[in-house]
PDB file of C-alpha atoms in Angstrom:
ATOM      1  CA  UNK A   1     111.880  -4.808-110.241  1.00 89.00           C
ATOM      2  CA  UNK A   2     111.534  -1.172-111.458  1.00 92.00           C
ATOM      3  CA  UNK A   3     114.611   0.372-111.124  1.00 90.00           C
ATOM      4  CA  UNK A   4     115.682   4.416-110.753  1.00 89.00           C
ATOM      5  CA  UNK A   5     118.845   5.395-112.465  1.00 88.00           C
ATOM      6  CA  UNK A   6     120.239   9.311-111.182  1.00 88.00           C
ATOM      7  CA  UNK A   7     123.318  10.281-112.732  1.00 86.00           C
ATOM      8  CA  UNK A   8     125.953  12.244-111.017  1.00 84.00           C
ATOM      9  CA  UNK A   9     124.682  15.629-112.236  1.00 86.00           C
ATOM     10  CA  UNK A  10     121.382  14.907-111.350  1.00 88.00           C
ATOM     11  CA  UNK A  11     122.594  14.044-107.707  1.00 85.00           C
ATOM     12  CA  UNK A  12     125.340  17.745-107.653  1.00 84.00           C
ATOM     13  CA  UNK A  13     121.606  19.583-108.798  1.00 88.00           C
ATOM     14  CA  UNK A  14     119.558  18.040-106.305  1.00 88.00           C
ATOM     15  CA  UNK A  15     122.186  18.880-103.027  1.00 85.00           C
ATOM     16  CA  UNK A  16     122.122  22.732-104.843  1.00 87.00           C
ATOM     17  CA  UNK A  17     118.482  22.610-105.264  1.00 90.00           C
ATOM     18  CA  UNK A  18     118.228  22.060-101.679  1.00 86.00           C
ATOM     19  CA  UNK A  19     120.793  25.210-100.982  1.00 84.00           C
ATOM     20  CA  UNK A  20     123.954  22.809-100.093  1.00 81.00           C
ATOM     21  CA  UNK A  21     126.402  24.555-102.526  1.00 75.00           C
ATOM     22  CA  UNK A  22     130.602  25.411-101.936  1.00 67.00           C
ATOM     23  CA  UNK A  23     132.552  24.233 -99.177  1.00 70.00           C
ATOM     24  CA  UNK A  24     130.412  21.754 -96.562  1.00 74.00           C
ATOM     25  CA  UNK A  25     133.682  22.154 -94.088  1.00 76.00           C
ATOM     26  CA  UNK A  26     131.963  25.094 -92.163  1.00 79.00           C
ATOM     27  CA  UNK A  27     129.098  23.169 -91.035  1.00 81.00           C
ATOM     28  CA  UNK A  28     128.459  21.503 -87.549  1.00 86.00           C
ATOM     29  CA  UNK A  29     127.633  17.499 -87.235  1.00 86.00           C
ATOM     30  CA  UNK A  30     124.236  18.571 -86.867  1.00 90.00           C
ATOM     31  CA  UNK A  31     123.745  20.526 -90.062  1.00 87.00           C
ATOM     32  CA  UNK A  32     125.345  17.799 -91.827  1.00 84.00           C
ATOM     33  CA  UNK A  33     123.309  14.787 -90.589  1.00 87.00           C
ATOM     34  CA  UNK A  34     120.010  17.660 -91.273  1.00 90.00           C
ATOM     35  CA  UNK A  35     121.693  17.488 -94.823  1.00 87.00           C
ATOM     36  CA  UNK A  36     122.045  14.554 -95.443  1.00 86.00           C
ATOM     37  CA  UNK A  37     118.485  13.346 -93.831  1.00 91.00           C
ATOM     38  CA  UNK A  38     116.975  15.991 -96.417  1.00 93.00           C
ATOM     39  CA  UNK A  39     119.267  14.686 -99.509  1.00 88.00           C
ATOM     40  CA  UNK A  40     117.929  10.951 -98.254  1.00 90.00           C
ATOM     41  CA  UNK A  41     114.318  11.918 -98.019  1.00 95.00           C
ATOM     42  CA  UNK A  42     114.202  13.557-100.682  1.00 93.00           C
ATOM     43  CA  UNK A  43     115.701  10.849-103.142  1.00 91.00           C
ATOM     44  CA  UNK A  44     113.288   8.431-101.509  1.00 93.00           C
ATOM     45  CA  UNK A  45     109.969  10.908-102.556  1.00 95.00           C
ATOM     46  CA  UNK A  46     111.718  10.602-106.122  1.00 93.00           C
ATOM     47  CA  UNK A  47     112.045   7.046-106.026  1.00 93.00           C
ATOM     48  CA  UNK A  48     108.157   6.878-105.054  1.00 95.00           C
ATOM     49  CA  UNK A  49     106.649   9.319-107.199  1.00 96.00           C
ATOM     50  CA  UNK A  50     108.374   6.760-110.274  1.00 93.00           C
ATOM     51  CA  UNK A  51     106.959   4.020-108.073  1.00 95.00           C
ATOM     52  CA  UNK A  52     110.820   2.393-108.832  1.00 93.00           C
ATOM     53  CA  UNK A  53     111.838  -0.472-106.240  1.00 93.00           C
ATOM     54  CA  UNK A  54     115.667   1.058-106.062  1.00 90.00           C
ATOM     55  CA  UNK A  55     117.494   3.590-107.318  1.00 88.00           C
ATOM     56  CA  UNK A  56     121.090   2.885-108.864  1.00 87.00           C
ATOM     57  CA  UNK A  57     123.124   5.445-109.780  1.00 80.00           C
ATOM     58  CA  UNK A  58     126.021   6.429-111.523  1.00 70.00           C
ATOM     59  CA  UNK A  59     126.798   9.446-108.678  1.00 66.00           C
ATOM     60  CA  UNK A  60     129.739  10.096-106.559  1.00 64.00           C
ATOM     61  CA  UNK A  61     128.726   9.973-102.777  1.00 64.00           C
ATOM     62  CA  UNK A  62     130.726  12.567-101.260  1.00 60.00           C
ATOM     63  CA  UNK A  63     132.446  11.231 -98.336  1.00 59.00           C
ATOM     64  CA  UNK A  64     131.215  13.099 -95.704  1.00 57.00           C
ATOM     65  CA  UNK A  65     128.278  11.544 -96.682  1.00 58.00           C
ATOM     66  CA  UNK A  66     129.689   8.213 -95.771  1.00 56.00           C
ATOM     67  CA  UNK A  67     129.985   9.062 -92.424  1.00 52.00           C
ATOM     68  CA  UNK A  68     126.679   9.087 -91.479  1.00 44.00           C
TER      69      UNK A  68
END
């Protein structure tokens, strides 16, 4: 297995490369599940385009992240 290792700045620059930055608290359910199905889709087109079975990671989920 080919494995994908994304540290935990590489995860904080991804969500701010997609224009999630400061406090998340403002947002509706919608905009967060739209969030998080972008932050997902994304790190699966990463995980392709190394052609890597998994990623692992030494990230922090942030727990509104969880939720969904």
């Amino acid at each position: 297995m080919k494995y994908l290792v994304i540290d935990n700045d590489f995860f904080q620059n991804l969500v701010k490369s997609l224009g999630y930055t400061g406090n998340i608290s403002g947002l509706s359910d919608l905009q967060k599940e739209s969030m998080v199905a972008e932050v997902e889709s994304t790190l699966t087109a990463i995980k392709d385009s190394y052609e890597a079975d998994e990623i692992i990671g030494t990230y922090k989920i942030p727990p509104f992240l969880m939720e969904f």
